[in-house]
Tab-separated table of C-alpha atoms in Angstrom:
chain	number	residue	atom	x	y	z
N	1	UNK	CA	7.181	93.828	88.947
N	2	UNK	CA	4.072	94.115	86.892
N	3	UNK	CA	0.596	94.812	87.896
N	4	UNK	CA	-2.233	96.970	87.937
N	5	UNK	CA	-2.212	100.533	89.249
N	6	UNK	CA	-5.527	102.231	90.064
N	7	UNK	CA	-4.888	106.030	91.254
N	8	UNK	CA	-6.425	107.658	92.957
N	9	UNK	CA	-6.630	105.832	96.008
N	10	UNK	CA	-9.261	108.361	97.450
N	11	UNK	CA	-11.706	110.532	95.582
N	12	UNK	CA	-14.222	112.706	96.350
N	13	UNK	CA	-17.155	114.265	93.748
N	14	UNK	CA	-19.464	117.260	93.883
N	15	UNK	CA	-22.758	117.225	92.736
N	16	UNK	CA	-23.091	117.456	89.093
N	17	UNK	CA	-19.733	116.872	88.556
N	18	UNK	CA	-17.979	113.857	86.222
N	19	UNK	CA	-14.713	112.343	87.563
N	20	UNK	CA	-12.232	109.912	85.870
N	21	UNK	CA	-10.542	107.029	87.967
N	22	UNK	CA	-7.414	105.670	86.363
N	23	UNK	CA	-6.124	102.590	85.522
N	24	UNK	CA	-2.990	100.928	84.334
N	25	UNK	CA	-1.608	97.577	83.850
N	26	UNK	CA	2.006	96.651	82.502
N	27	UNK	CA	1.291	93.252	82.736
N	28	UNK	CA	0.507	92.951	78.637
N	29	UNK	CA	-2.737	91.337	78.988
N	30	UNK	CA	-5.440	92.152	76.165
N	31	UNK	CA	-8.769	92.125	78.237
N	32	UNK	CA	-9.642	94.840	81.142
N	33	UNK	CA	-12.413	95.168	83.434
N	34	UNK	CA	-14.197	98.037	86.038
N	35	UNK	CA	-16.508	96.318	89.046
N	36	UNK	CA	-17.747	98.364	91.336
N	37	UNK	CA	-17.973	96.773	95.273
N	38	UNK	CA	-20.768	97.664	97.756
N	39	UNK	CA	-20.925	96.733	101.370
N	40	UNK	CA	-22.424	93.044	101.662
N	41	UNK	CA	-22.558	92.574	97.751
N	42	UNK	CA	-20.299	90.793	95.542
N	43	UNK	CA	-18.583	92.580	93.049
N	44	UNK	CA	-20.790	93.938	89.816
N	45	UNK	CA	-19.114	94.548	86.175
N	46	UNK	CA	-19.695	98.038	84.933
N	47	UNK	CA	-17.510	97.383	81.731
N	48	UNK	CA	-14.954	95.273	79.713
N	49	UNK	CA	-12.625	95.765	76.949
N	50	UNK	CA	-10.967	92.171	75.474
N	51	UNK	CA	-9.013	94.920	73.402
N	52	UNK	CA	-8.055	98.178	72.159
N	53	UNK	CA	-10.783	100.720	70.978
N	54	UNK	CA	-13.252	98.266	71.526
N	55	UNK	CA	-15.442	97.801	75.058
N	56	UNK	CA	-18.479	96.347	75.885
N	57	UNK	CA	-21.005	97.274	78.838
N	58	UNK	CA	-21.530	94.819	81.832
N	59	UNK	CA	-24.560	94.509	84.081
N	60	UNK	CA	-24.152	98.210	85.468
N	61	UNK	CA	-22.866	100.282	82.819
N	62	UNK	CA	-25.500	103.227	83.143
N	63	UNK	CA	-23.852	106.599	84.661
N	64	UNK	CA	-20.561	105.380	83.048
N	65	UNK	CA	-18.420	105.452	80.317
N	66	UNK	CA	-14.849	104.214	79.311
N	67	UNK	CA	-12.056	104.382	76.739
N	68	UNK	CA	-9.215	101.926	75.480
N	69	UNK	CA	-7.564	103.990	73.585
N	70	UNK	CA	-3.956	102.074	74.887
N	71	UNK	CA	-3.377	98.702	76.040
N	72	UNK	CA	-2.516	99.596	79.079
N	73	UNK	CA	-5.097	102.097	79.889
N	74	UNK	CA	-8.774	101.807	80.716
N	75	UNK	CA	-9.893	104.784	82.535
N	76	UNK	CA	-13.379	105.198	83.771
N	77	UNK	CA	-15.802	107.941	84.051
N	78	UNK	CA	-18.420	108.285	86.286
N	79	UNK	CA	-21.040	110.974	85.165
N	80	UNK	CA	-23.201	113.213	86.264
N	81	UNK	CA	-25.775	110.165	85.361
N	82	UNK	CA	-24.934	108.356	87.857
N	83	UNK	CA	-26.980	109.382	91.069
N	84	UNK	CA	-25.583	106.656	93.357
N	85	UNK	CA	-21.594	107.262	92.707
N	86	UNK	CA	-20.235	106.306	96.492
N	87	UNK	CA	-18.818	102.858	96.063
N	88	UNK	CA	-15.085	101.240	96.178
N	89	UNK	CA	-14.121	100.937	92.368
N	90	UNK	CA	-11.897	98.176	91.038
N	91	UNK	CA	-10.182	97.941	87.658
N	92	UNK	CA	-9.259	94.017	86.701
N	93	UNK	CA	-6.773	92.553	84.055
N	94	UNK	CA	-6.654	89.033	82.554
N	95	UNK	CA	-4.245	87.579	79.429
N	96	UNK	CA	-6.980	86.162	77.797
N	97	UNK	CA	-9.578	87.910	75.679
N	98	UNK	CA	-11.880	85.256	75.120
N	99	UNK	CA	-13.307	84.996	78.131
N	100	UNK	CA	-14.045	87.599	81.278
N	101	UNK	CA	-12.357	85.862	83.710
N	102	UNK	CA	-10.500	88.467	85.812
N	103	UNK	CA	-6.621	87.562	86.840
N	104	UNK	CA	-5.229	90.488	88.347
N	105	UNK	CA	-7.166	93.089	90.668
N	106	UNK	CA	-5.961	96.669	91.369
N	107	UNK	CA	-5.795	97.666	94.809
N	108	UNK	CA	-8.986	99.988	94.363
N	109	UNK	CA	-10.195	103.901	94.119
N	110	UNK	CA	-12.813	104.634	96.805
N	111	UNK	CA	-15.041	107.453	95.459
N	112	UNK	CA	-17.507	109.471	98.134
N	113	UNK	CA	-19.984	112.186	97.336
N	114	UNK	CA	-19.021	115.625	99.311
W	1	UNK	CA	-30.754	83.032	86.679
W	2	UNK	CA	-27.025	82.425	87.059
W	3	UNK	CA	-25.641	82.860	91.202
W	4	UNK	CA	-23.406	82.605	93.763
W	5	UNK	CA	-24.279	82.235	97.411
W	6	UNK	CA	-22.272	82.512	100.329
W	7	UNK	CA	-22.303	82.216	104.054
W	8	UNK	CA	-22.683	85.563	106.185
W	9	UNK	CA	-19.586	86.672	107.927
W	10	UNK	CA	-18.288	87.889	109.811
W	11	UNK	CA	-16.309	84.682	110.772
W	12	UNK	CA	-14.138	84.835	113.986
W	13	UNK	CA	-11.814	82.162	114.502
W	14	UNK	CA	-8.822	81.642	117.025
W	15	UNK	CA	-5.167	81.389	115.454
W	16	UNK	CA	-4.808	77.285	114.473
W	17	UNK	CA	-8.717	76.964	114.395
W	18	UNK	CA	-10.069	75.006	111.418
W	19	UNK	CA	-12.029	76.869	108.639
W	20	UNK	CA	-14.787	76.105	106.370
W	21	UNK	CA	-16.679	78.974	104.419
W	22	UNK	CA	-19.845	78.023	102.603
W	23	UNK	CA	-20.566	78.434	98.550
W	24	UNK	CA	-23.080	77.322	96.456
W	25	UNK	CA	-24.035	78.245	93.154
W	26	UNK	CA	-26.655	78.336	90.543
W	27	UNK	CA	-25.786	77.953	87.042
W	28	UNK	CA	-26.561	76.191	83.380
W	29	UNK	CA	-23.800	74.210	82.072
W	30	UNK	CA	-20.738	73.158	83.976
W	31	UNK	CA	-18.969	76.413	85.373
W	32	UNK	CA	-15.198	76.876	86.137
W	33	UNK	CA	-15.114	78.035	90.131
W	34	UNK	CA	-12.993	80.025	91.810
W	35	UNK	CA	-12.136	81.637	95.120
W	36	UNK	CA	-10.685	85.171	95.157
W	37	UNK	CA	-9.355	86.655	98.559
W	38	UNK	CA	-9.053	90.358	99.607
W	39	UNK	CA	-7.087	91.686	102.387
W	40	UNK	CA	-7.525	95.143	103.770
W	41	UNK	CA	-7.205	98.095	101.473
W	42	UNK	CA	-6.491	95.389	98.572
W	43	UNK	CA	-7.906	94.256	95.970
W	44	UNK	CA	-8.667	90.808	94.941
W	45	UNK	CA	-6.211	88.288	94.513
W	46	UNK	CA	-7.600	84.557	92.609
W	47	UNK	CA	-6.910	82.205	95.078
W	48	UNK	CA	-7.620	78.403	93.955
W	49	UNK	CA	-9.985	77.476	91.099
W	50	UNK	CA	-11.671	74.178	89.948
W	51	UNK	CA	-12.519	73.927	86.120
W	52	UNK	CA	-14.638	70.284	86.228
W	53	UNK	CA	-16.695	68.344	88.766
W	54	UNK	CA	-14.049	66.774	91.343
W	55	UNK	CA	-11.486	69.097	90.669
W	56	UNK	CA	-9.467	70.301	94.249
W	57	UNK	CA	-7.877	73.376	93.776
W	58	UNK	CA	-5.870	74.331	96.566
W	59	UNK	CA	-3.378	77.222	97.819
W	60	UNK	CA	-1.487	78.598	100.465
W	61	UNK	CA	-2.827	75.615	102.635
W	62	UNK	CA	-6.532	76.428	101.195
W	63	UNK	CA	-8.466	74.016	99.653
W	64	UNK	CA	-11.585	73.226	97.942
W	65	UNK	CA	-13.385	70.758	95.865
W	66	UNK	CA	-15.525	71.159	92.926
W	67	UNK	CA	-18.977	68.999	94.331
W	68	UNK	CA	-21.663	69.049	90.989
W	69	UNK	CA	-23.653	67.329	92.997
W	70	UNK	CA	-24.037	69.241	95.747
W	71	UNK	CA	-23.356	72.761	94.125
W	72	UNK	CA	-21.056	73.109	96.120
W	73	UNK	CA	-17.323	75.039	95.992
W	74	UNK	CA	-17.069	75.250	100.091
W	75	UNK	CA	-13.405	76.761	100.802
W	76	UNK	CA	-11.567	74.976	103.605
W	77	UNK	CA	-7.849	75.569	105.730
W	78	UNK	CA	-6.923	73.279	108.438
W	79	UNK	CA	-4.920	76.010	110.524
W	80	UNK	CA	-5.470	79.667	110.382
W	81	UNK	CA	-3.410	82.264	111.202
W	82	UNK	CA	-3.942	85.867	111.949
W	83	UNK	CA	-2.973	86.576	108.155
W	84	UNK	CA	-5.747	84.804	106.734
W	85	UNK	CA	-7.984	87.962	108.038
W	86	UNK	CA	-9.087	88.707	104.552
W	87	UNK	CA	-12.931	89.039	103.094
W	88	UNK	CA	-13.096	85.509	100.394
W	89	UNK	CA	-15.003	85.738	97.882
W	90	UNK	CA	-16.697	83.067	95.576
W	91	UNK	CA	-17.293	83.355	91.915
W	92	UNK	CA	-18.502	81.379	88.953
W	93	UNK	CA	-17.459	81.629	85.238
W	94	UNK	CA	-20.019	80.769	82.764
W	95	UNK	CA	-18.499	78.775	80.164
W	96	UNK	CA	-21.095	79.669	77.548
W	97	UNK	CA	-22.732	82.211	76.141
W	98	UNK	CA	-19.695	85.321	76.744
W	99	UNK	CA	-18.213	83.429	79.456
W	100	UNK	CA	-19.390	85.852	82.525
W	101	UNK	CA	-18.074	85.420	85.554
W	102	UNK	CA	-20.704	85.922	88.769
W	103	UNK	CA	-19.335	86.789	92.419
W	104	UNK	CA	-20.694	86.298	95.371
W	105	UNK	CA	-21.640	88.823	98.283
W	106	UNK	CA	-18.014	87.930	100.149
W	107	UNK	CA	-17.390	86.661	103.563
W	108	UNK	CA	-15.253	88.514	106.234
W	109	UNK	CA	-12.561	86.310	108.357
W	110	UNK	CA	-11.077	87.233	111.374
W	111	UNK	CA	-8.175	85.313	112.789
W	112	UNK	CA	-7.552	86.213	116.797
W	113	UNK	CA	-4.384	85.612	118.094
């Protein structure tokens, strides 16, 4: 079946430290996206990629960066920039790359500060 | 600016109960709308959308109705069950200017048995 796999599930950062959260999809859709979730907020864009080496910041890009260096990838950093890390992380797919309409959702990385 | 408001969960309902969960939005143009729902540990899945005033999208027994005149996009099931425990969430896509798509804050359900 195809889909989008996030790993991993759980993650857990030091201080000063960057970490990468991964994302897959086999689904052969062109456009990708990373939201982050908070308690009692919807979900926020960080970034989007309609396709390969190209990707374009959303409204909450700073402290982050990406790469789309395969269709099926689009891992996501979170760096040492980012001084409020502790969220639940989701990586979206959709066929279309004209528009940034999410389809399918991963089931999620939640990342905590030790 | 561009938004999506929805009523405060949590919402606790008994099994059969009818449901209604509140969304309005703010937006230029005509927006495409959409309800997403997440069950626990999940992510999101797109549940029903409406592309044009009137539109009734409708799933798994869910329903809801595209009101321009109201601003309205209010999510509706005749008969829960304990399954439908699941945070819904409402979002908007802009269909202008790079076609962004806005989500609102989620609403928790609970279904009792």
């Amino acid at each position: 079946d195809g889909g989008i796999t996030q790993s991993p599930k759980y993650l857990f950062r030091k201080e000063g430290q960057n970490v990468t959260l991964s994302c897959e999809q086999n689904l052969n859709h062109d456009a990708m996206y990373w939201y982050r979730q908070d308690p009692g907020q919807g979900l926020r864009l960080i970034y989007y990629s309609q396709i390969v080496n190209d990707f374009q910041k959303g409204d909450i890009a700073e402290g982050y960066s990406v790469s789309r260096e395969k269709k099926e990838s689009f891992p996501l950093t979170v760096t040492s920039a980012q001084k409020n890390p502790t969220a639940f992380y989701l990586c979206a797919s959709s066929i279309d790359r004209g528009s940034t309409q999410p389809q399918h959702f991963g089931d999620g990385t939640r990342l905590s500060i030790l | 600016g561009d938004s999506v408001t929805q009523m405060e969960g949590p919402v606790t309902l008994s099994e059969e109960a009818f449901l209604t969960i509140n969304c309005t939005y703010t937006a230029t143009g005509y927006p495409s709308l959409f309800w997403y729902v997440q069950y626990p540990g999940e992510g999101l899945q797109l549940l029903l959308k409406a592309t044009k005033a009137d539109d009734k999208g409708s799933n798994k027994g869910f329903e809801a109705t595209y009101r321009k005149e109201t601003t309205s996009f209010h999510l509706e099931k005749g008969s829960v069950q304990v399954s439908d425990s699941a945070v819904y969430f409402c979002a908007l896509r802009l269909n202008t200017g790079g076609f962004k798509t806005i989500f609102g804050a989620g609403t928790r359900l609970f279904v009792k048995a």
